[in-house]
Short mmCIF file of C-alpha atoms and ligand atoms in Angstrom, two decimals:
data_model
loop_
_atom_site.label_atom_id
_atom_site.label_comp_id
_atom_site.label_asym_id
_atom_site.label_seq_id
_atom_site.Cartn_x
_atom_site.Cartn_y
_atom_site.Cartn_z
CA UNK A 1 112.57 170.86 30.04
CA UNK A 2 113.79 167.59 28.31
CA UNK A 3 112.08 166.92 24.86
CA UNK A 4 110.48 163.75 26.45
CA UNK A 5 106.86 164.29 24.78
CA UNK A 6 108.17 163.79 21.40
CA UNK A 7 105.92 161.23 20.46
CA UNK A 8 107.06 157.59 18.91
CA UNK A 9 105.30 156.77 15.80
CA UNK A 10 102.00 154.85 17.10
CA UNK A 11 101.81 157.58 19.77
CA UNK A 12 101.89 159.97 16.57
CA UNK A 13 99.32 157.64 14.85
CA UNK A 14 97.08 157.41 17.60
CA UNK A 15 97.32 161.57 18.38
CA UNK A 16 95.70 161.76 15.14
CA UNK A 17 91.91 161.61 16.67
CA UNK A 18 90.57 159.04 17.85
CA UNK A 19 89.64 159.27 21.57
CA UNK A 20 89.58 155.91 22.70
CA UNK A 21 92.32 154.38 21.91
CA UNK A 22 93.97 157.57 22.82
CA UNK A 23 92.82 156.86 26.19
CA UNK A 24 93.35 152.88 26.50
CA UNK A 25 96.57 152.97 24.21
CA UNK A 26 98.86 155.76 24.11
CA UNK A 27 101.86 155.76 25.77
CA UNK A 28 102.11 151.50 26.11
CA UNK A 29 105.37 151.07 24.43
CA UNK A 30 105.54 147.62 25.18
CA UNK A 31 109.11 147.09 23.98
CA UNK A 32 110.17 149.44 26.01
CA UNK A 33 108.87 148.16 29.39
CA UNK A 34 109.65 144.43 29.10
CA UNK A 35 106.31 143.94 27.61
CA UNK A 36 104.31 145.40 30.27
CA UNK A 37 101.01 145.92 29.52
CA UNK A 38 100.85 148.70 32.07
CA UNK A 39 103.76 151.43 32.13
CA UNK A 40 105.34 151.28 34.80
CA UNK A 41 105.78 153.90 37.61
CA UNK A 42 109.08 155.76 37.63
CA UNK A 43 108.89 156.12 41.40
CA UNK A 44 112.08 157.94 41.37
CA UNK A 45 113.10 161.70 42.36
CA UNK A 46 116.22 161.53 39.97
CA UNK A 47 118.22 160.28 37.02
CA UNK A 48 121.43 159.62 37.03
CA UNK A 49 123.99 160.42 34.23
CA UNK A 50 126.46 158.03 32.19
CA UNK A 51 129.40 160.85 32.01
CA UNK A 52 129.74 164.59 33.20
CA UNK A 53 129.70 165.68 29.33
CA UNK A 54 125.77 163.86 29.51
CA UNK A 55 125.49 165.73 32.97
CA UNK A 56 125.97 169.43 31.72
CA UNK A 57 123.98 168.46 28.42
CA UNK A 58 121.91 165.85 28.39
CA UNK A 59 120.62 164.03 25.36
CA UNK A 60 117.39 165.18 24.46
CA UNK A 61 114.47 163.51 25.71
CA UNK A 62 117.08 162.33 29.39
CA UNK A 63 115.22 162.53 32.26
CA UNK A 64 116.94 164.87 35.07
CA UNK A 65 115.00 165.53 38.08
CA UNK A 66 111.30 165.06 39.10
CA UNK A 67 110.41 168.40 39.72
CA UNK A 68 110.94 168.95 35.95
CA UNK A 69 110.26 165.79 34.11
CA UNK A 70 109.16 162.35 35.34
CA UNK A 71 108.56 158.97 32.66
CA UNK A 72 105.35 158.28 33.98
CA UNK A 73 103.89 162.15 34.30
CA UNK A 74 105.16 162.19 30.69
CA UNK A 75 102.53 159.04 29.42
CA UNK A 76 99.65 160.79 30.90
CA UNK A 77 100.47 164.47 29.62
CA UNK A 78 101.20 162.95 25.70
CA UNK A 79 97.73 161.24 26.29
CA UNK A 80 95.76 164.46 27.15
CA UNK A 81 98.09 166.43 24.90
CA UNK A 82 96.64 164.10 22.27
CA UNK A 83 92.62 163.66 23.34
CA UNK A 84 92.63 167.99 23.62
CA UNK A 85 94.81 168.08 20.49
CA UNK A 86 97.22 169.89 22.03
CA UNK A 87 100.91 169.54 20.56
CA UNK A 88 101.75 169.77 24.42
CA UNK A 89 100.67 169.25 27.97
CA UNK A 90 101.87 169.81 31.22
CA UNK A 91 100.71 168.22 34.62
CA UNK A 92 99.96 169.52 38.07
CA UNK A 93 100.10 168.38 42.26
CA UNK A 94 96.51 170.13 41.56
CA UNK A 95 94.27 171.88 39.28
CA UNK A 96 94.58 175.13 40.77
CA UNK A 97 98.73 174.51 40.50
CA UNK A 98 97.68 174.32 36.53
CA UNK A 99 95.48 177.09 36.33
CA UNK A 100 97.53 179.48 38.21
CA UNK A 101 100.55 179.01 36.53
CA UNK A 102 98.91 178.87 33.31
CA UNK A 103 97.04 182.32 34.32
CA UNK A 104 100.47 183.12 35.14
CA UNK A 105 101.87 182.70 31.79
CA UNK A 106 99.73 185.31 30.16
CA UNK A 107 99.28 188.09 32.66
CA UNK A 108 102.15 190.48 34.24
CA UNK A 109 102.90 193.56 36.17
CA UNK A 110 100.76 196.08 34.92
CA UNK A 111 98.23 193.93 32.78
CA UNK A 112 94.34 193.47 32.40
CA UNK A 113 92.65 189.96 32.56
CA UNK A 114 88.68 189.35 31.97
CA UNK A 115 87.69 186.46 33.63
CA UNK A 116 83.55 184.71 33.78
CA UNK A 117 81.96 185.82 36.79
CA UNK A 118 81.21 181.77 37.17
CA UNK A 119 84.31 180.46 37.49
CA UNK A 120 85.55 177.88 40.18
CA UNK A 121 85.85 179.51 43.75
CA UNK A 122 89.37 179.32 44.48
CA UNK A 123 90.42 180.66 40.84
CA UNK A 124 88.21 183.59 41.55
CA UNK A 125 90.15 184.03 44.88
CA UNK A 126 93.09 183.85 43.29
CA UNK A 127 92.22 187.02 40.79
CA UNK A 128 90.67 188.99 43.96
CA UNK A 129 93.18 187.94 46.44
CA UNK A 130 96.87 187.68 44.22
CA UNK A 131 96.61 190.36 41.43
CA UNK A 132 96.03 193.33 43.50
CA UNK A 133 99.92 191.91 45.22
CA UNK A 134 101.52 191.51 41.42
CA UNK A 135 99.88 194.76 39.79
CA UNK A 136 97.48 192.94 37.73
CA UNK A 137 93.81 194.24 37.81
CA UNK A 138 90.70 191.98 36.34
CA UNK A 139 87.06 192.70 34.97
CA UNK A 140 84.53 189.51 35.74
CA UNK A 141 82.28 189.36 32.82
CA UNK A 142 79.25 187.44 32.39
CA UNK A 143 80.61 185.71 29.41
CA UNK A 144 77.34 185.22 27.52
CA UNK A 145 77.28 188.78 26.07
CA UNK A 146 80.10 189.40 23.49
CA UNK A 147 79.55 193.49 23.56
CA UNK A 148 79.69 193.42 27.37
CA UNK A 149 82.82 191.69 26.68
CA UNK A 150 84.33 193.80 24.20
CA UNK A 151 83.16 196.81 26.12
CA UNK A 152 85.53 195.33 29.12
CA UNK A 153 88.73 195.04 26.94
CA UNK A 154 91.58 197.92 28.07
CA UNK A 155 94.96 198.14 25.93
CA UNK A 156 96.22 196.02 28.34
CA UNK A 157 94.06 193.35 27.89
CA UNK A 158 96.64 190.12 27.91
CA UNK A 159 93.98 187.42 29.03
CA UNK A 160 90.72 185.79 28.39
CA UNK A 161 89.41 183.55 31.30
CA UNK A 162 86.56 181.24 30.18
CA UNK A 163 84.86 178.18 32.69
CA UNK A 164 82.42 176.61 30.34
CA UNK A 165 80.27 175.28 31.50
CA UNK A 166 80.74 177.06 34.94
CA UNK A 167 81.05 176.25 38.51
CA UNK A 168 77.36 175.25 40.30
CA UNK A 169 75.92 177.67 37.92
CA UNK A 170 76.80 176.15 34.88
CA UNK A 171 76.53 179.14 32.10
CA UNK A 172 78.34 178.61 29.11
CA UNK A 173 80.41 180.94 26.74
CA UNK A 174 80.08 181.11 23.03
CA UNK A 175 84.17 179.79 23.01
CA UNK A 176 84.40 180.16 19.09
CA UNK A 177 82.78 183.85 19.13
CA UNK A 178 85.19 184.86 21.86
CA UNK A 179 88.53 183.85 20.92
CA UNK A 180 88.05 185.09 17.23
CA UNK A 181 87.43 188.92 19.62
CA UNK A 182 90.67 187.92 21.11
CA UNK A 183 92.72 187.25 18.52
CA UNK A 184 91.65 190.84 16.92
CA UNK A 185 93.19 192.21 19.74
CA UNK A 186 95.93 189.56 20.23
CA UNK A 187 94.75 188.40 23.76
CA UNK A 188 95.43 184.97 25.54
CA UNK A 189 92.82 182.88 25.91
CA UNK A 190 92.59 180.24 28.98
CA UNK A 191 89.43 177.93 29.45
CA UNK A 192 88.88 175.42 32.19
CA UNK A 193 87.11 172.43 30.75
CA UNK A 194 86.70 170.38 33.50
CA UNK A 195 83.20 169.72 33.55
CA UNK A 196 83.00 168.67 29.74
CA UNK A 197 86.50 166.64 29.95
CA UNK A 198 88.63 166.25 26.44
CA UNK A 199 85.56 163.44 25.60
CA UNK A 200 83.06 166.17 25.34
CA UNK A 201 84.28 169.39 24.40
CA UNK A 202 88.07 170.48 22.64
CA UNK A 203 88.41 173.99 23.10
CA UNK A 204 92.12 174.04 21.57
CA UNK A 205 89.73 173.14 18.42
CA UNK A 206 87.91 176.51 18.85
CA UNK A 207 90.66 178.92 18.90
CA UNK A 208 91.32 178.21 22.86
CA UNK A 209 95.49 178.84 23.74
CA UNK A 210 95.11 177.10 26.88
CA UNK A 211 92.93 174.55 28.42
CA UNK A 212 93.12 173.39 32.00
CA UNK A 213 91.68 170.85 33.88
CA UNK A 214 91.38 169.34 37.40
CA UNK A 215 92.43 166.40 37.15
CA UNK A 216 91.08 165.20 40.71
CA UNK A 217 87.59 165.33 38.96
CA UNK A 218 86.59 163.45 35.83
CA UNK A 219 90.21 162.38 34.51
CA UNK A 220 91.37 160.86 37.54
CA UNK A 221 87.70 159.79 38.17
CA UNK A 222 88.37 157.67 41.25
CA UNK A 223 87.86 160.07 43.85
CA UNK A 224 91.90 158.93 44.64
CA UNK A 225 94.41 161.67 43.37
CA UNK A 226 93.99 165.54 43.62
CA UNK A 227 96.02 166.94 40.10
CA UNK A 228 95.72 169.07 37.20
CA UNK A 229 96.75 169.66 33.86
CA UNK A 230 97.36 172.40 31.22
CA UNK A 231 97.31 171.74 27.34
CA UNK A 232 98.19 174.05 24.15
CA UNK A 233 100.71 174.89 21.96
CA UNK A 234 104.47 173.88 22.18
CA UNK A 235 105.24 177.80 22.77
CA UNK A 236 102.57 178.08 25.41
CA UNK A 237 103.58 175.13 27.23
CA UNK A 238 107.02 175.79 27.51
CA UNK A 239 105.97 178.73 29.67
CA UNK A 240 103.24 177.30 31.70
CA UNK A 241 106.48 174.19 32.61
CA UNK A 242 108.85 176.79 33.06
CA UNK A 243 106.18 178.12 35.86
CA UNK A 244 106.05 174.86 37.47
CA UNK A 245 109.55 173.98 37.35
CA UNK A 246 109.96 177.62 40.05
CA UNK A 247 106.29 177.46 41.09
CA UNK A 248 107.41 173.48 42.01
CA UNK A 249 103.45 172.38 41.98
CA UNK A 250 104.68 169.16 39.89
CA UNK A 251 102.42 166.23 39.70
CA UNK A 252 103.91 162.79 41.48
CA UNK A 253 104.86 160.16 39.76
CA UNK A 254 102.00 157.85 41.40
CA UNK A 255 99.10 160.42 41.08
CA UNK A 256 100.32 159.91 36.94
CA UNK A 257 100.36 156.62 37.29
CA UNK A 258 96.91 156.41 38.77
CA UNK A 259 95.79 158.76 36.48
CA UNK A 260 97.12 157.09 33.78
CA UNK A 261 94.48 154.09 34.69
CA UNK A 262 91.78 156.65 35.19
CA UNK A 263 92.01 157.99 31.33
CA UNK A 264 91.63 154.55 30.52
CA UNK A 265 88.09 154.17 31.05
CA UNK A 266 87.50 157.87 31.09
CA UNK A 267 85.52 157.23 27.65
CA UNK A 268 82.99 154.84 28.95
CA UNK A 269 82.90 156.95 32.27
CA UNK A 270 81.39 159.59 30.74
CA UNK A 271 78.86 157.75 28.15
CA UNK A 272 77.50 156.25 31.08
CA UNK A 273 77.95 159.69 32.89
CA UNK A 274 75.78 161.36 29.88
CA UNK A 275 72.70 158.44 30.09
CA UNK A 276 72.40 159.33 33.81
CA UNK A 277 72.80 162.71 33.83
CA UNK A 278 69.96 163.08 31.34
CA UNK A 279 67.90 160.80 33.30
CA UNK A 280 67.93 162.17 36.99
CA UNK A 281 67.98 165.70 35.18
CA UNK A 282 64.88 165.17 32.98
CA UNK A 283 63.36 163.03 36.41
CA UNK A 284 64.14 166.27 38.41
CA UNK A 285 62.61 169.00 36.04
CA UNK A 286 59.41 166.71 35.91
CA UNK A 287 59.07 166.60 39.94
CA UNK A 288 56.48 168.42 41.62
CA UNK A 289 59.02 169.89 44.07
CA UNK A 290 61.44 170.94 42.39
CA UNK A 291 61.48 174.89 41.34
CA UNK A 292 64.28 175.00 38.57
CA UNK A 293 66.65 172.32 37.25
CA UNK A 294 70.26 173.98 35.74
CA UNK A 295 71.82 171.41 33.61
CA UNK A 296 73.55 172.32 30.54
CA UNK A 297 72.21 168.75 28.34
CA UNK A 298 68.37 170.38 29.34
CA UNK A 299 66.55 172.65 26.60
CA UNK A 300 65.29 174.71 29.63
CA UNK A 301 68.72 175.46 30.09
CA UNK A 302 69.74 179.57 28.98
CA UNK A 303 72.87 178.51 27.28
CA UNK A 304 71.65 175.44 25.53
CA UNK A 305 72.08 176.58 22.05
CA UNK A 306 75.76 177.96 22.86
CA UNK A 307 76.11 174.01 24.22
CA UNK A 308 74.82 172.43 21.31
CA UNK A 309 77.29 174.16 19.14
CA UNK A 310 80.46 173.16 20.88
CA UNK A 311 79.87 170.20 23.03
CA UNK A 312 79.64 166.52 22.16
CA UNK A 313 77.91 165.13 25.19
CA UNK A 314 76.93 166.15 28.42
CA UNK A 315 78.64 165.82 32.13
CA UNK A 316 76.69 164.64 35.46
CA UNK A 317 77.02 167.53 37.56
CA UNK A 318 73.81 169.52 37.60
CA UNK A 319 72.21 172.46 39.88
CA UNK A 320 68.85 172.33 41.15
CA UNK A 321 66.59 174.11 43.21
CA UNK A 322 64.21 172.23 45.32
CA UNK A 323 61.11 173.86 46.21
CA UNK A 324 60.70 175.28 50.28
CA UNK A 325 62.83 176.76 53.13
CA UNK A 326 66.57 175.92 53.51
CA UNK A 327 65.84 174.09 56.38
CA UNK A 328 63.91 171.68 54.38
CA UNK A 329 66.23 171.62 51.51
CA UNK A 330 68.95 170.74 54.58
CA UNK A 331 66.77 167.70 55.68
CA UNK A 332 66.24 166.73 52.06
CA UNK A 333 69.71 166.12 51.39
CA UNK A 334 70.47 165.11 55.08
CA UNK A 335 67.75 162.23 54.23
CA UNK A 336 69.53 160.71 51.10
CA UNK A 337 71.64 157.54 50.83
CA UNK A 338 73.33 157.42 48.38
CA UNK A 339 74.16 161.05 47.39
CA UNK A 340 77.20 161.47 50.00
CA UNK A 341 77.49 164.87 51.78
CA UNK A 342 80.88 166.32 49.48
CA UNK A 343 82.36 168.76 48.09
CA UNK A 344 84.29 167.54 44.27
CA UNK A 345 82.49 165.33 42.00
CA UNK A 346 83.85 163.00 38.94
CA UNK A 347 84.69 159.64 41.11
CA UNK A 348 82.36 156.60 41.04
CA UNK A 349 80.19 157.69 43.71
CA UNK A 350 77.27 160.63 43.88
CA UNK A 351 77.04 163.48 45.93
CA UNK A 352 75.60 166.40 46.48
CA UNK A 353 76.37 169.81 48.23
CA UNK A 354 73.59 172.34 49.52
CA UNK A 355 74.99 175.92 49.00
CA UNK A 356 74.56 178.25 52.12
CA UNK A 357 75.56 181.62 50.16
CA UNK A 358 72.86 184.39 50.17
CA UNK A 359 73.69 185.79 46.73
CA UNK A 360 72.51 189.48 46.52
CA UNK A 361 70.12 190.15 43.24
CA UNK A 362 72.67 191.09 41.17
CA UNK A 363 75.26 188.67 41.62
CA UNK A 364 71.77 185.85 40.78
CA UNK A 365 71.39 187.94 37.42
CA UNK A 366 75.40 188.23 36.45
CA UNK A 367 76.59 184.67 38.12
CA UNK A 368 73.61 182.79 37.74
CA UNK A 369 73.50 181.74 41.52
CA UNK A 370 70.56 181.58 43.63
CA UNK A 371 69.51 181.00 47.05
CA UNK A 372 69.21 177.41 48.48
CA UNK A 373 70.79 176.08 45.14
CA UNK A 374 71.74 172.17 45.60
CA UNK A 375 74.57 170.91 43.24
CA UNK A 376 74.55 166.89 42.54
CA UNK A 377 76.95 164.64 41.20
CA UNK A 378 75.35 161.57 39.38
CA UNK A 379 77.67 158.92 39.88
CA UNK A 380 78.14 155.49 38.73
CA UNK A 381 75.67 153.43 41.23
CA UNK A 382 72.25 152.36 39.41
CA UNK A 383 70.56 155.22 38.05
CA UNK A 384 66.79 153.68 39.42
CA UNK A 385 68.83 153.69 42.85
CA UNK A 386 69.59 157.03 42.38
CA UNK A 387 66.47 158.48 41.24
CA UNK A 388 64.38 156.76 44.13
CA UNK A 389 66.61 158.16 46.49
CA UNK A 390 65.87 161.82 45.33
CA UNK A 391 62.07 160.95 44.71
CA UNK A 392 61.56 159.49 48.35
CA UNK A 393 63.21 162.18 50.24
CA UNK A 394 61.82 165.22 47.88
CA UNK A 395 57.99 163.77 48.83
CA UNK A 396 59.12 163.96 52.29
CA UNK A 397 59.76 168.50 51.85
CA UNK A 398 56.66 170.10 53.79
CA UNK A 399 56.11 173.16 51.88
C1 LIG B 401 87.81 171.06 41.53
C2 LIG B 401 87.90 172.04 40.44
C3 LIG B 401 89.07 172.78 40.21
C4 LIG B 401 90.27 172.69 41.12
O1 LIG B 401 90.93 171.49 41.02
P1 LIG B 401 91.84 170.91 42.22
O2 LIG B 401 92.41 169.68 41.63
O3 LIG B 401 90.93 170.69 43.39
O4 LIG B 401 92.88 171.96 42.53
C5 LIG B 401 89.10 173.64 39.14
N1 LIG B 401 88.03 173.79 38.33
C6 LIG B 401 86.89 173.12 38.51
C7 LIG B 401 85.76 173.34 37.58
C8 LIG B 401 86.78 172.23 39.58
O5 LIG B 401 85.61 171.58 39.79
#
């Protein structure tokens, strides 16, 4: 991989912590694009070469081929790089193109992983589905009980898969607690942070090796790119690249360049993401039919302790269970307006999805899912909009 991320001096200064300017500043280099006060986008598959001699060894930090390296993937990576504080990061065509490969850097023929039993769908598929085909076997874990944890590592334990806070059922894992275990026994740890973002939690901070994120979610946050990005050290990363270079899941140049706008208002995003996500969440645990609100900024919540010691704020994608039959928790959310019928969340506008899944008793105890669960997405609209649109149609459930 060309040394493109090595970072100019105010990228340097910037990198040193402070998130917002991160996010509306790094990566401008103004002199180097005639002043533009966007970077441009390097809509280009390929780089050509001044001489064969720069051909067979090009200077470092030469772009060669998009697949590899692109100037505008390489802005938005040396921005998360810096708001995870990460000395590297490495972008995806899609989150799952990140957290496979980055999976993929720390398990092989013959190894262990422990994953949480809550993590995203499709990665779960992946460890069900793929390792049995590459030798690998797994353990899920609930991830909230460090002896059932170290009871679950083998001596050929070679990763740690965290989701905290976790898919629809939002549990959390004590990430501090868990990678000191894993260091004892010189295990990789992997997180997806998605639902905090780099704003809210910074597991690299904690001990974490990897962190990945989907970047179609919160980062991009306008509902118009599906990516994803890994983050860690310069040693882990050149792995997880190497992956994508053969894996070829590299992001495009215009999904960076998009993204690249996203991250600049990700900060202010997510403060106003935090006020209304407390609001409908506190409105929804105070309704009269509504059973059981899961959101990780809520007291009621079972993790909330483990979430006060490691995030900074608070997401807008909550669980809830409404009280009566599916069918009525169908026609509740069949009766809203502005909560849109979707799966994904992070964009400008809310939705909500009504889970059909029948979990058995034990996978409710060890997952944390239950029957007739709703998941919403508080978006950007109004937040009095939004809460009168859950209030009028939960009056209207017949119990
Ligand atoms: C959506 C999502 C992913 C997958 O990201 P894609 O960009 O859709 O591949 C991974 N983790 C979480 C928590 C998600 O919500």
């Amino acid at each position: 991989m060309a040394d493109s991320q090595a970072y100019n001096k105010k990228d340097q200064e910037l990198a040193l912590g402070n998130d917002e300017l991160i996010c509306a500043h790094l990566g401008d280099e103004y002199e180097k694009f005639l002043g533009a006060v966007i970077p441009p986008l390097f809509q280009n598959s390929l780089h050509v070469h001044p001489s064969v001699e720069e051909m067979w060894n090009p200077t470092p930090g030469r772009f060669v081929y998009a697949r590899v390296a692109n100037p505008t993937t390489d802005i938005f990576e040396r921005k998360v790089a810096a708001l995870e504080r990460g000395e590297k990061a490495v972008a995806f065509a899609s989150g799952m193109g990140a957290i496979t490969a980055s999976i993929l850097a720390a398990v092989s023929c013959g190894g262990h992983f422990i994953g949480v039993e809550g993590m995203y769908g499709p990665t779960r598929t992946f460890v069900t589905d793929f390792f049995p085909r590459i030798g690998v076997t797994a353990t899920f874990i609930t991830g909230t009980d460090l002896e059932e944890l170290k009871a679950a590592i083998l001596p050929n334990t070679q990763c740690i898969y965290l989701e905290s806070p976790s898919s629809v059922a939002l549990r959390m894992q004590d990430i501090r607690a868990i990678t000191a275990i894993a260091k004892e026994y010189n295990i990789a740890t992997v997180i997806d942070n998605s639902w905090a973002s780099p704003i809210y939690q910074k597991p690299l901070t904690m001990g974490v090796d990897m962190v990945v994120h989907t970047v179609s979610k919160y980062l991009g946050g306008h509902s118009d790119i599906v990516a994803g990005i890994s983050c860690g050290s310069a040693e882990w990363m050149e792995k997880v690249a190497k992956n994508r270079e053969i894996y070829g899941a590299m992001m495009g140049p215009f999904e960076s360049w998009l993204a690249i706008r996203g991250m600049r208002t990700l900060p202010i995003r997510l403060k106003a993401s935090m006020a209304a996500g407390l609001r409908v969440a506190t409105f929804l645990e105070e309704h009269p039919m509504v059973e059981r609100v899961i959101y990780p900024g809520l007291p009621s919540h079972p993790d909330y302790t483990i979430g006060q010691k490691q995030l900074t704020g608070y997401g807008s994608l909550m669980s809830f269970i409404p009280k009566g039959s599916i069918e009525e928790v169908k026609a509740f959310a069949n009766r809203l307006n502005w909560f849109k019928l979707g799966v994904s969340w992070g964009g400008f506008e809310s939705l909500i999805t009504v889970s059909r899944y029948e979990p058995t008793p034990e996978e409710q105890e060890r997952r944390g899912v239950y029957p007739k669960m709703v998941r919403i997405y508080v978006g950007l609209e109004d937040t009095d909009a939004l809460i009168a649109d859950l209030d009028q149609s939960l009056k209207q459930i017949k119990l």
